Amino acid sequence: MQKDVLLEMVKQNQFTSHFSFDRVTEENASLRLNHKTASIGFIYRHIGETIHLFGQFFGIPTDVSNTTIGQIDTGQPYEVGYSRELIERGYRMLQDLVEKSSDENWLKPVDTPFFGTVSRARLFAHVLFHNSHHAGQISMTLAKGSR
């Protein structure tokens, strides 16, 4: 039952976020909500990178490099197709994590530089929240942003 619940959470996060994610294009990737905020392309890449980098806390190795965490968007273009691929792979990684983790494993502690020591379940919830948070930023920027 627990795996089913967690898989449903991943599916719902993916479904809800896709309303923003599927509208990201090369043409709108440079939009910003205002001059102080990151562009859609930067945020989109950030989502893709962080899913994989958070995966390392669960013991999942990655070849994804950090180009956005703790960085400022300087206007560098980010290939939307590659960011989309990172996000899709990231969701598959989360599904595999759920499938392969035992129920007891979700309460085991994980040391993070962001929150200190938290359970794997709390970190998993944060990854989903993080995706939703940034999907909202993208949606707002698509509605009100400019170049």
mmCIF file of N, CA, C and O in Angstrom, residues 33-137:
data_model
loop_
_atom_site.group_PDB
_atom_site.id
_atom_site.type_symbol
_atom_site.label_atom_id
_atom_site.label_comp_id
_atom_site.label_asym_id
_atom_site.label_seq_id
_atom_site.Cartn_x
_atom_site.Cartn_y
_atom_site.Cartn_z
ATOM 1 N N LEU A 33 9.819 36.973 -14.972
ATOM 2 C CA LEU A 33 8.710 37.668 -14.333
ATOM 3 C C LEU A 33 9.064 39.147 -14.156
ATOM 4 O O LEU A 33 8.240 40.023 -14.379
ATOM 5 N N ASN A 34 10.294 39.409 -13.769
ATOM 6 C CA ASN A 34 10.827 40.776 -13.737
ATOM 7 C C ASN A 34 12.346 40.672 -13.848
ATOM 8 O O ASN A 34 12.891 39.567 -13.895
ATOM 9 N N HIS A 35 13.031 41.796 -13.879
ATOM 10 C CA HIS A 35 14.484 41.772 -14.124
ATOM 11 C C HIS A 35 15.289 41.124 -12.989
ATOM 12 O O HIS A 35 16.450 40.781 -13.182
ATOM 13 N N LYS A 36 14.681 40.932 -11.828
ATOM 14 C CA LYS A 36 15.388 40.325 -10.698
ATOM 15 C C LYS A 36 15.187 38.810 -10.603
ATOM 16 O O LYS A 36 15.818 38.163 -9.779
ATOM 17 N N THR A 37 14.306 38.256 -11.413
ATOM 18 C CA THR A 37 13.989 36.835 -11.307
ATOM 19 C C THR A 37 14.687 36.034 -12.400
ATOM 20 O O THR A 37 15.122 36.579 -13.408
ATOM 21 N N ALA A 38 14.761 34.747 -12.185
ATOM 22 C CA ALA A 38 15.363 33.844 -13.167
ATOM 23 C C ALA A 38 14.408 33.647 -14.343
ATOM 24 O O ALA A 38 13.186 33.779 -14.208
ATOM 25 N N SER A 39 14.984 33.296 -15.466
ATOM 26 C CA SER A 39 14.189 33.029 -16.670
ATOM 27 C C SER A 39 13.537 31.655 -16.581
ATOM 28 O O SER A 39 13.939 30.794 -15.790
ATOM 29 N N ILE A 40 12.553 31.453 -17.431
ATOM 30 C CA ILE A 40 11.893 30.152 -17.518
ATOM 31 C C ILE A 40 12.909 29.057 -17.829
ATOM 32 O O ILE A 40 12.890 27.990 -17.215
ATOM 33 N N GLY A 41 13.796 29.320 -18.775
ATOM 34 C CA GLY A 41 14.791 28.317 -19.160
ATOM 35 C C GLY A 41 15.698 27.926 -18.006
ATOM 36 O O GLY A 41 16.024 26.749 -17.826
ATOM 37 N N PHE A 42 16.105 28.914 -17.205
ATOM 38 C CA PHE A 42 16.958 28.653 -16.052
ATOM 39 C C PHE A 42 16.201 27.814 -15.011
ATOM 40 O O PHE A 42 16.725 26.831 -14.485
ATOM 41 N N ILE A 43 14.960 28.211 -14.726
ATOM 42 C CA ILE A 43 14.157 27.483 -13.737
ATOM 43 C C ILE A 43 13.910 26.056 -14.202
ATOM 44 O O ILE A 43 14.018 25.104 -13.413
ATOM 45 N N TYR A 44 13.602 25.903 -15.476
ATOM 46 C CA TYR A 44 13.324 24.580 -16.030
ATOM 47 C C TYR A 44 14.547 23.673 -15.906
ATOM 48 O O TYR A 44 14.441 22.519 -15.497
ATOM 49 N N ARG A 45 15.735 24.203 -16.237
ATOM 50 C CA ARG A 45 16.963 23.423 -16.088
ATOM 51 C C ARG A 45 17.205 23.102 -14.621
ATOM 52 O O ARG A 45 17.617 22.001 -14.271
ATOM 53 N N HIS A 46 16.944 24.074 -13.751
ATOM 54 C CA HIS A 46 17.132 23.887 -12.311
ATOM 55 C C HIS A 46 16.301 22.711 -11.801
ATOM 56 O O HIS A 46 16.794 21.882 -11.026
ATOM 57 N N ILE A 47 15.074 22.608 -12.238
ATOM 58 C CA ILE A 47 14.211 21.495 -11.826
ATOM 59 C C ILE A 47 14.840 20.174 -12.253
ATOM 60 O O ILE A 47 14.949 19.239 -11.454
ATOM 61 N N GLY A 48 15.246 20.095 -13.511
ATOM 62 C CA GLY A 48 15.850 18.864 -14.018
ATOM 63 C C GLY A 48 17.112 18.477 -13.276
ATOM 64 O O GLY A 48 17.332 17.304 -12.955
ATOM 65 N N GLU A 49 17.947 19.458 -12.993
ATOM 66 C CA GLU A 49 19.188 19.160 -12.277
ATOM 67 C C GLU A 49 18.919 18.725 -10.843
ATOM 68 O O GLU A 49 19.511 17.753 -10.354
ATOM 69 N N THR A 50 18.044 19.437 -10.156
ATOM 70 C CA THR A 50 17.868 19.149 -8.735
ATOM 71 C C THR A 50 17.214 17.801 -8.482
ATOM 72 O O THR A 50 17.534 17.158 -7.476
ATOM 73 N N ILE A 51 16.313 17.362 -9.363
ATOM 74 C CA ILE A 51 15.742 16.026 -9.160
ATOM 75 C C ILE A 51 16.875 15.005 -9.074
ATOM 76 O O ILE A 51 16.908 14.169 -8.172
ATOM 77 N N HIS A 52 17.811 15.109 -9.999
ATOM 78 C CA HIS A 52 18.917 14.142 -10.037
ATOM 79 C C HIS A 52 19.899 14.350 -8.887
ATOM 80 O O HIS A 52 20.384 13.376 -8.302
ATOM 81 N N LEU A 53 20.180 15.585 -8.565
ATOM 82 C CA LEU A 53 21.130 15.841 -7.488
ATOM 83 C C LEU A 53 20.549 15.445 -6.133
ATOM 84 O O LEU A 53 21.267 14.924 -5.279
ATOM 85 N N PHE A 54 19.252 15.663 -5.929
ATOM 86 C CA PHE A 54 18.603 15.154 -4.716
ATOM 87 C C PHE A 54 18.647 13.630 -4.683
ATOM 88 O O PHE A 54 18.738 13.031 -3.623
ATOM 89 N N GLY A 55 18.579 12.994 -5.841
ATOM 90 C CA GLY A 55 18.660 11.545 -5.917
ATOM 91 C C GLY A 55 19.919 10.991 -5.280
ATOM 92 O O GLY A 55 19.924 9.873 -4.745
ATOM 93 N N GLN A 56 20.995 11.762 -5.307
ATOM 94 C CA GLN A 56 22.249 11.310 -4.692
ATOM 95 C C GLN A 56 22.079 11.073 -3.195
ATOM 96 O O GLN A 56 22.725 10.201 -2.636
ATOM 97 N N PHE A 57 21.206 11.840 -2.541
ATOM 98 C CA PHE A 57 20.967 11.636 -1.108
ATOM 99 C C PHE A 57 20.285 10.293 -0.843
ATOM 100 O O PHE A 57 20.332 9.787 0.268
ATOM 101 N N PHE A 58 19.634 9.754 -1.874
ATOM 102 C CA PHE A 58 19.003 8.444 -1.768
ATOM 103 C C PHE A 58 19.940 7.331 -2.234
ATOM 104 O O PHE A 58 19.544 6.186 -2.361
ATOM 105 N N GLY A 59 21.179 7.690 -2.546
ATOM 106 C CA GLY A 59 22.151 6.699 -2.995
ATOM 107 C C GLY A 59 22.103 6.422 -4.482
ATOM 108 O O GLY A 59 22.651 5.413 -4.938
ATOM 109 N N ILE A 60 21.478 7.302 -5.248
ATOM 110 C CA ILE A 60 21.357 7.112 -6.692
ATOM 111 C C ILE A 60 22.428 7.964 -7.374
ATOM 112 O O ILE A 60 22.384 9.195 -7.301
ATOM 113 N N PRO A 61 23.392 7.336 -8.026
ATOM 114 C CA PRO A 61 24.442 8.111 -8.692
ATOM 115 C C PRO A 61 23.873 8.876 -9.894
ATOM 116 O O PRO A 61 22.855 8.485 -10.471
ATOM 117 N N THR A 62 24.536 9.965 -10.250
ATOM 118 C CA THR A 62 24.094 10.755 -11.397
ATOM 119 C C THR A 62 25.293 11.317 -12.145
ATOM 120 O O THR A 62 26.355 11.526 -11.558
ATOM 121 N N ASP A 63 25.075 11.565 -13.423
ATOM 122 C CA ASP A 63 26.085 12.241 -14.232
ATOM 123 C C ASP A 63 25.681 13.689 -14.492
ATOM 124 O O ASP A 63 26.339 14.404 -15.229
ATOM 125 N N VAL A 64 24.590 14.133 -13.855
ATOM 126 C CA VAL A 64 24.084 15.494 -14.040
ATOM 127 C C VAL A 64 24.917 16.457 -13.211
ATOM 128 O O VAL A 64 25.159 16.219 -12.028
ATOM 129 N N SER A 65 25.323 17.537 -13.838
ATOM 130 C CA SER A 65 26.120 18.567 -13.168
ATOM 131 C C SER A 65 25.227 19.700 -12.690
ATOM 132 O O SER A 65 24.207 20.008 -13.313
ATOM 133 N N ASN A 66 25.647 20.327 -11.610
ATOM 134 C CA ASN A 66 24.940 21.497 -11.108
ATOM 135 C C ASN A 66 25.402 22.739 -11.863
ATOM 136 O O ASN A 66 26.558 23.124 -11.775
ATOM 137 N N THR A 67 24.479 23.356 -12.570
ATOM 138 C CA THR A 67 24.775 24.643 -13.212
ATOM 139 C C THR A 67 23.822 25.724 -12.713
ATOM 140 O O THR A 67 23.931 26.870 -13.134
ATOM 141 N N THR A 68 22.881 25.361 -11.813
ATOM 142 C CA THR A 68 21.852 26.315 -11.392
ATOM 143 C C THR A 68 21.710 26.482 -9.877
ATOM 144 O O THR A 68 21.349 27.569 -9.428
ATOM 145 N N ILE A 69 21.956 25.456 -9.099
ATOM 146 C CA ILE A 69 21.752 25.553 -7.650
ATOM 147 C C ILE A 69 22.748 26.553 -7.081
ATOM 148 O O ILE A 69 23.953 26.413 -7.251
ATOM 149 N N GLY A 70 22.204 27.565 -6.422
ATOM 150 C CA GLY A 70 23.047 28.603 -5.838
ATOM 151 C C GLY A 70 23.645 29.561 -6.857
ATOM 152 O O GLY A 70 24.489 30.370 -6.509
ATOM 153 N N GLN A 71 23.206 29.467 -8.082
ATOM 154 C CA GLN A 71 23.742 30.317 -9.154
ATOM 155 C C GLN A 71 22.738 31.415 -9.508
ATOM 156 O O GLN A 71 21.557 31.313 -9.203
ATOM 157 N N ILE A 72 23.229 32.419 -10.195
ATOM 158 C CA ILE A 72 22.391 33.512 -10.688
ATOM 159 C C ILE A 72 22.218 33.338 -12.183
ATOM 160 O O ILE A 72 23.179 33.013 -12.887
ATOM 161 N N ASP A 73 21.010 33.565 -12.640
ATOM 162 C CA ASP A 73 20.714 33.475 -14.072
ATOM 163 C C ASP A 73 21.319 34.693 -14.767
ATOM 164 O O ASP A 73 20.890 35.819 -14.555
ATOM 165 N N THR A 74 22.332 34.430 -15.582
ATOM 166 C CA THR A 74 23.019 35.507 -16.305
ATOM 167 C C THR A 74 22.515 35.652 -17.738
ATOM 168 O O THR A 74 23.088 36.397 -18.521
ATOM 169 N N GLY A 75 21.468 34.915 -18.078
ATOM 170 C CA GLY A 75 20.928 34.981 -19.426
ATOM 171 C C GLY A 75 21.461 33.917 -20.356
ATOM 172 O O GLY A 75 21.120 33.893 -21.540
ATOM 173 N N GLN A 76 22.288 33.050 -19.834
ATOM 174 C CA GLN A 76 22.820 31.951 -20.642
ATOM 175 C C GLN A 76 21.660 31.100 -21.141
ATOM 176 O O GLN A 76 20.770 30.751 -20.375
ATOM 177 N N PRO A 77 21.641 30.752 -22.414
ATOM 178 C CA PRO A 77 20.541 29.895 -22.903
ATOM 179 C C PRO A 77 20.710 28.455 -22.411
ATOM 180 O O PRO A 77 21.822 27.948 -22.295
ATOM 181 N N TYR A 78 19.588 27.847 -22.098
ATOM 182 C CA TYR A 78 19.562 26.439 -21.696
ATOM 183 C C TYR A 78 18.689 25.704 -22.697
ATOM 184 O O TYR A 78 17.552 26.112 -22.941
ATOM 185 N N GLU A 79 19.210 24.640 -23.262
ATOM 186 C CA GLU A 79 18.469 23.870 -24.258
ATOM 187 C C GLU A 79 17.242 23.229 -23.601
ATOM 188 O O GLU A 79 17.372 22.370 -22.725
ATOM 189 N N VAL A 80 16.074 23.657 -24.033
ATOM 190 C CA VAL A 80 14.816 23.198 -23.443
ATOM 191 C C VAL A 80 14.655 21.687 -23.592
ATOM 192 O O VAL A 80 14.217 21.015 -22.657
ATOM 193 N N GLY A 81 15.029 21.144 -24.732
ATOM 194 C CA GLY A 81 14.892 19.705 -24.947
ATOM 195 C C GLY A 81 15.690 18.889 -23.945
ATOM 196 O O GLY A 81 15.206 17.872 -23.436
ATOM 197 N N TYR A 82 16.903 19.351 -23.652
ATOM 198 C CA TYR A 82 17.731 18.630 -22.681
ATOM 199 C C TYR A 82 17.132 18.755 -21.277
ATOM 200 O O TYR A 82 17.096 17.784 -20.522
ATOM 201 N N SER A 83 16.650 19.950 -20.939
ATOM 202 C CA SER A 83 16.016 20.129 -19.625
ATOM 203 C C SER A 83 14.796 19.234 -19.494
ATOM 204 O O SER A 83 14.576 18.610 -18.452
ATOM 205 N N ARG A 84 14.002 19.138 -20.552
ATOM 206 C CA ARG A 84 12.813 18.274 -20.546
ATOM 207 C C ARG A 84 13.221 16.813 -20.323
ATOM 208 O O ARG A 84 12.603 16.087 -19.557
ATOM 209 N N GLU A 85 14.295 16.412 -20.993
ATOM 210 C CA GLU A 85 14.801 15.040 -20.828
ATOM 211 C C GLU A 85 15.248 14.798 -19.382
ATOM 212 O O GLU A 85 14.965 13.742 -18.815
ATOM 213 N N LEU A 86 15.939 15.769 -18.786
ATOM 214 C CA LEU A 86 16.359 15.622 -17.389
ATOM 215 C C LEU A 86 15.160 15.424 -16.471
ATOM 216 O O LEU A 86 15.177 14.578 -15.572
ATOM 217 N N ILE A 87 14.122 16.205 -16.694
ATOM 218 C CA ILE A 87 12.930 16.110 -15.852
ATOM 219 C C ILE A 87 12.243 14.766 -16.046
ATOM 220 O O ILE A 87 11.861 14.107 -15.067
ATOM 221 N N GLU A 88 12.092 14.332 -17.284
ATOM 222 C CA GLU A 88 11.465 13.028 -17.538
ATOM 223 C C GLU A 88 12.267 11.897 -16.903
ATOM 224 O O GLU A 88 11.700 10.998 -16.267
ATOM 225 N N ARG A 89 13.593 11.941 -17.061
ATOM 226 C CA ARG A 89 14.448 10.931 -16.428
ATOM 227 C C ARG A 89 14.336 11.012 -14.909
ATOM 228 O O ARG A 89 14.365 9.996 -14.213
ATOM 229 N N GLY A 90 14.217 12.223 -14.398
ATOM 230 C CA GLY A 90 14.092 12.418 -12.957
ATOM 231 C C GLY A 90 12.829 11.789 -12.401
ATOM 232 O O GLY A 90 12.854 11.146 -11.346
ATOM 233 N N TYR A 91 11.724 11.960 -13.096
ATOM 234 C CA TYR A 91 10.488 11.326 -12.642
ATOM 235 C C TYR A 91 10.597 9.804 -12.693
ATOM 236 O O TYR A 91 10.109 9.116 -11.796
ATOM 237 N N ARG A 92 11.244 9.280 -13.731
ATOM 238 C CA ARG A 92 11.446 7.821 -13.786
ATOM 239 C C ARG A 92 12.321 7.371 -12.621
ATOM 240 O O ARG A 92 12.085 6.320 -12.019
ATOM 241 N N MET A 93 13.334 8.169 -12.284
ATOM 242 C CA MET A 93 14.203 7.847 -11.160
ATOM 243 C C MET A 93 13.395 7.800 -9.863
ATOM 244 O O MET A 93 13.565 6.890 -9.049
ATOM 245 N N LEU A 94 12.488 8.767 -9.662
ATOM 246 C CA LEU A 94 11.664 8.778 -8.456
ATOM 247 C C LEU A 94 10.751 7.554 -8.408
ATOM 248 O O LEU A 94 10.579 6.942 -7.343
ATOM 249 N N GLN A 95 10.187 7.178 -9.542
ATOM 250 C CA GLN A 95 9.338 5.988 -9.591
ATOM 251 C C GLN A 95 10.147 4.736 -9.265
ATOM 252 O O GLN A 95 9.704 3.886 -8.489
ATOM 253 N N ASP A 96 11.346 4.628 -9.824
ATOM 254 C CA ASP A 96 12.215 3.481 -9.536
ATOM 255 C C ASP A 96 12.604 3.451 -8.057
ATOM 256 O O ASP A 96 12.665 2.378 -7.446
ATOM 257 N N LEU A 97 12.864 4.615 -7.493
ATOM 258 C CA LEU A 97 13.214 4.700 -6.079
ATOM 259 C C LEU A 97 12.092 4.125 -5.224
ATOM 260 O O LEU A 97 12.331 3.328 -4.319
ATOM 261 N N VAL A 98 10.879 4.511 -5.537
ATOM 262 C CA VAL A 98 9.730 4.001 -4.779
ATOM 263 C C VAL A 98 9.610 2.490 -4.959
ATOM 264 O O VAL A 98 9.433 1.752 -3.980
ATOM 265 N N GLU A 99 9.715 2.031 -6.187
ATOM 266 C CA GLU A 99 9.573 0.601 -6.475
ATOM 267 C C GLU A 99 10.616 -0.240 -5.736
ATOM 268 O O GLU A 99 10.324 -1.340 -5.288
ATOM 269 N N LYS A 100 11.826 0.287 -5.593
ATOM 270 C CA LYS A 100 12.932 -0.504 -5.041
ATOM 271 C C LYS A 100 13.145 -0.307 -3.546
ATOM 272 O O LYS A 100 13.956 -1.008 -2.948
ATOM 273 N N SER A 101 12.452 0.650 -2.935
ATOM 274 C CA SER A 101 12.659 0.925 -1.507
ATOM 275 C C SER A 101 11.676 0.139 -0.655
ATOM 276 O O SER A 101 10.496 0.054 -0.970
ATOM 277 N N SER A 102 12.178 -0.396 0.444
ATOM 278 C CA SER A 102 11.304 -1.087 1.394
ATOM 279 C C SER A 102 10.543 -0.049 2.216
ATOM 280 O O SER A 102 10.960 1.102 2.330
ATOM 281 N N ASP A 103 9.450 -0.461 2.789
ATOM 282 C CA ASP A 103 8.651 0.444 3.619
ATOM 283 C C ASP A 103 9.481 1.041 4.753
ATOM 284 O O ASP A 103 9.393 2.230 5.036
ATOM 285 N N GLU A 104 10.289 0.197 5.394
ATOM 286 C CA GLU A 104 11.102 0.660 6.531
ATOM 287 C C GLU A 104 12.145 1.696 6.106
ATOM 288 O O GLU A 104 12.543 2.545 6.894
ATOM 289 N N ASN A 105 12.592 1.596 4.886
ATOM 290 C CA ASN A 105 13.663 2.459 4.389
ATOM 291 C C ASN A 105 13.256 3.935 4.361
ATOM 292 O O ASN A 105 14.106 4.818 4.469
ATOM 293 N N TRP A 106 11.964 4.229 4.237
ATOM 294 C CA TRP A 106 11.502 5.614 4.117
ATOM 295 C C TRP A 106 11.678 6.412 5.406
ATOM 296 O O TRP A 106 11.702 7.643 5.364
ATOM 297 N N LEU A 107 11.827 5.738 6.529
ATOM 298 C CA LEU A 107 12.019 6.446 7.794
ATOM 299 C C LEU A 107 13.487 6.568 8.183
ATOM 300 O O LEU A 107 13.805 7.214 9.183
ATOM 301 N N LYS A 108 14.366 5.989 7.398
ATOM 302 C CA LYS A 108 15.796 6.094 7.683
ATOM 303 C C LYS A 108 16.264 7.526 7.486
ATOM 304 O O LYS A 108 15.812 8.215 6.577
ATOM 305 N N PRO A 109 17.223 7.963 8.315
ATOM 306 C CA PRO A 109 17.694 9.345 8.216
ATOM 307 C C PRO A 109 18.654 9.567 7.045
ATOM 308 O O PRO A 109 19.373 8.664 6.627
ATOM 309 N N VAL A 110 18.604 10.790 6.542
ATOM 310 C CA VAL A 110 19.507 11.234 5.481
ATOM 311 C C VAL A 110 20.072 12.577 5.917
ATOM 312 O O VAL A 110 19.316 13.463 6.338
ATOM 313 N N ASP A 111 21.379 12.730 5.834
ATOM 314 C CA ASP A 111 22.015 14.006 6.148
ATOM 315 C C ASP A 111 22.017 14.878 4.900
ATOM 316 O O ASP A 111 22.470 14.446 3.833
ATOM 317 N N THR A 112 21.493 16.092 5.039
ATOM 318 C CA THR A 112 21.484 17.030 3.917
ATOM 319 C C THR A 112 22.113 18.343 4.358
ATOM 320 O O THR A 112 22.038 18.705 5.538
ATOM 321 N N PRO A 113 22.695 19.079 3.436
ATOM 322 C CA PRO A 113 23.238 20.395 3.791
ATOM 323 C C PRO A 113 22.146 21.462 3.898
ATOM 324 O O PRO A 113 22.395 22.545 4.402
ATOM 325 N N PHE A 114 20.934 21.125 3.465
ATOM 326 C CA PHE A 114 19.851 22.111 3.421
ATOM 327 C C PHE A 114 18.986 22.084 4.669
ATOM 328 O O PHE A 114 18.591 23.119 5.191
ATOM 329 N N PHE A 115 18.632 20.881 5.137
ATOM 330 C CA PHE A 115 17.667 20.715 6.226
ATOM 331 C C PHE A 115 18.250 19.995 7.424
ATOM 332 O O PHE A 115 17.525 19.688 8.362
ATOM 333 N N GLY A 116 19.518 19.648 7.376
ATOM 334 C CA GLY A 116 20.085 18.807 8.412
ATOM 335 C C GLY A 116 19.685 17.364 8.160
ATOM 336 O O GLY A 116 19.507 16.948 7.024
ATOM 337 N N THR A 117 19.491 16.611 9.216
ATOM 338 C CA THR A 117 19.113 15.210 9.094
ATOM 339 C C THR A 117 17.593 15.102 9.062
ATOM 340 O O THR A 117 16.914 15.603 9.954
ATOM 341 N N VAL A 118 17.083 14.484 8.007
ATOM 342 C CA VAL A 118 15.638 14.266 7.845
ATOM 343 C C VAL A 118 15.419 12.825 7.383
ATOM 344 O O VAL A 118 16.345 12.166 6.918
ATOM 345 N N SER A 119 14.185 12.380 7.492
ATOM 346 C CA SER A 119 13.883 11.046 6.983
ATOM 347 C C SER A 119 13.868 11.078 5.454
ATOM 348 O O SER A 119 13.671 12.129 4.829
ATOM 349 N N ARG A 120 14.058 9.912 4.879
ATOM 350 C CA ARG A 120 14.002 9.795 3.421
ATOM 351 C C ARG A 120 12.630 10.223 2.907
ATOM 352 O O ARG A 120 12.517 10.827 1.850
ATOM 353 N N ALA A 121 11.580 9.937 3.676
ATOM 354 C CA ALA A 121 10.228 10.334 3.277
ATOM 355 C C ALA A 121 10.095 11.854 3.209
ATOM 356 O O ALA A 121 9.490 12.392 2.274
ATOM 357 N N ARG A 122 10.669 12.558 4.174
ATOM 358 C CA ARG A 122 10.603 14.025 4.157
ATOM 359 C C ARG A 122 11.395 14.584 2.991
ATOM 360 O O ARG A 122 10.955 15.536 2.339
ATOM 361 N N LEU A 123 12.542 14.013 2.701
ATOM 362 C CA LEU A 123 13.328 14.483 1.565
ATOM 363 C C LEU A 123 12.586 14.228 0.253
ATOM 364 O O LEU A 123 12.554 15.079 -0.630
ATOM 365 N N PHE A 124 11.959 13.065 0.153
ATOM 366 C CA PHE A 124 11.164 12.729 -1.027
ATOM 367 C C PHE A 124 10.032 13.752 -1.204
ATOM 368 O O PHE A 124 9.800 14.257 -2.305
ATOM 369 N N ALA A 125 9.343 14.069 -0.114
ATOM 370 C CA ALA A 125 8.267 15.060 -0.166
ATOM 371 C C ALA A 125 8.800 16.418 -0.609
ATOM 372 O O ALA A 125 8.146 17.134 -1.379
ATOM 373 N N HIS A 126 9.997 16.755 -0.153
ATOM 374 C CA HIS A 126 10.583 18.033 -0.552
ATOM 375 C C HIS A 126 10.863 18.072 -2.057
ATOM 376 O O HIS A 126 10.644 19.098 -2.701
ATOM 377 N N VAL A 127 11.352 16.988 -2.610
ATOM 378 C CA VAL A 127 11.626 16.948 -4.053
ATOM 379 C C VAL A 127 10.333 17.242 -4.819
ATOM 380 O O VAL A 127 10.327 18.044 -5.764
ATOM 381 N N LEU A 128 9.239 16.637 -4.413
ATOM 382 C CA LEU A 128 7.962 16.875 -5.090
ATOM 383 C C LEU A 128 7.497 18.312 -4.892
ATOM 384 O O LEU A 128 7.021 18.961 -5.834
ATOM 385 N N PHE A 129 7.641 18.832 -3.677
ATOM 386 C CA PHE A 129 7.284 20.229 -3.419
ATOM 387 C C PHE A 129 8.128 21.157 -4.279
ATOM 388 O O PHE A 129 7.618 22.126 -4.858
ATOM 389 N N HIS A 130 9.405 20.892 -4.355
ATOM 390 C CA HIS A 130 10.334 21.713 -5.134
ATOM 391 C C HIS A 130 9.886 21.788 -6.589
ATOM 392 O O HIS A 130 9.860 22.867 -7.193
ATOM 393 N N ASN A 131 9.503 20.645 -7.157
ATOM 394 C CA ASN A 131 9.013 20.627 -8.535
ATOM 395 C C ASN A 131 7.775 21.511 -8.675
ATOM 396 O O ASN A 131 7.666 22.306 -9.618
ATOM 397 N N SER A 132 6.835 21.361 -7.745
ATOM 398 C CA SER A 132 5.586 22.127 -7.801
ATOM 399 C C SER A 132 5.836 23.621 -7.641
ATOM 400 O O SER A 132 5.230 24.439 -8.343
ATOM 401 N N HIS A 133 6.693 23.958 -6.724
ATOM 402 C CA HIS A 133 7.024 25.368 -6.483
ATOM 403 C C HIS A 133 7.526 26.028 -7.761
ATOM 404 O O HIS A 133 7.038 27.082 -8.166
ATOM 405 N N HIS A 134 8.481 25.381 -8.402
ATOM 406 C CA HIS A 134 9.051 25.974 -9.608
ATOM 407 C C HIS A 134 8.103 25.884 -10.800
ATOM 408 O O HIS A 134 8.127 26.759 -11.672
ATOM 409 N N ALA A 135 7.236 24.871 -10.835
ATOM 410 C CA ALA A 135 6.211 24.820 -11.890
ATOM 411 C C ALA A 135 5.299 26.039 -11.768
ATOM 412 O O ALA A 135 4.901 26.637 -12.779
ATOM 413 N N GLY A 136 4.991 26.428 -10.548
ATOM 414 C CA GLY A 136 4.192 27.636 -10.318
ATOM 415 C C GLY A 136 4.906 28.890 -10.789
ATOM 416 O O GLY A 136 4.287 29.792 -11.368
ATOM 417 N N GLN A 137 6.205 28.969 -10.543
ATOM 418 C CA GLN A 137 6.971 30.124 -11.024
ATOM 419 C C GLN A 137 6.942 30.192 -12.544
ATOM 420 O O GLN A 137 6.785 31.272 -13.123
#
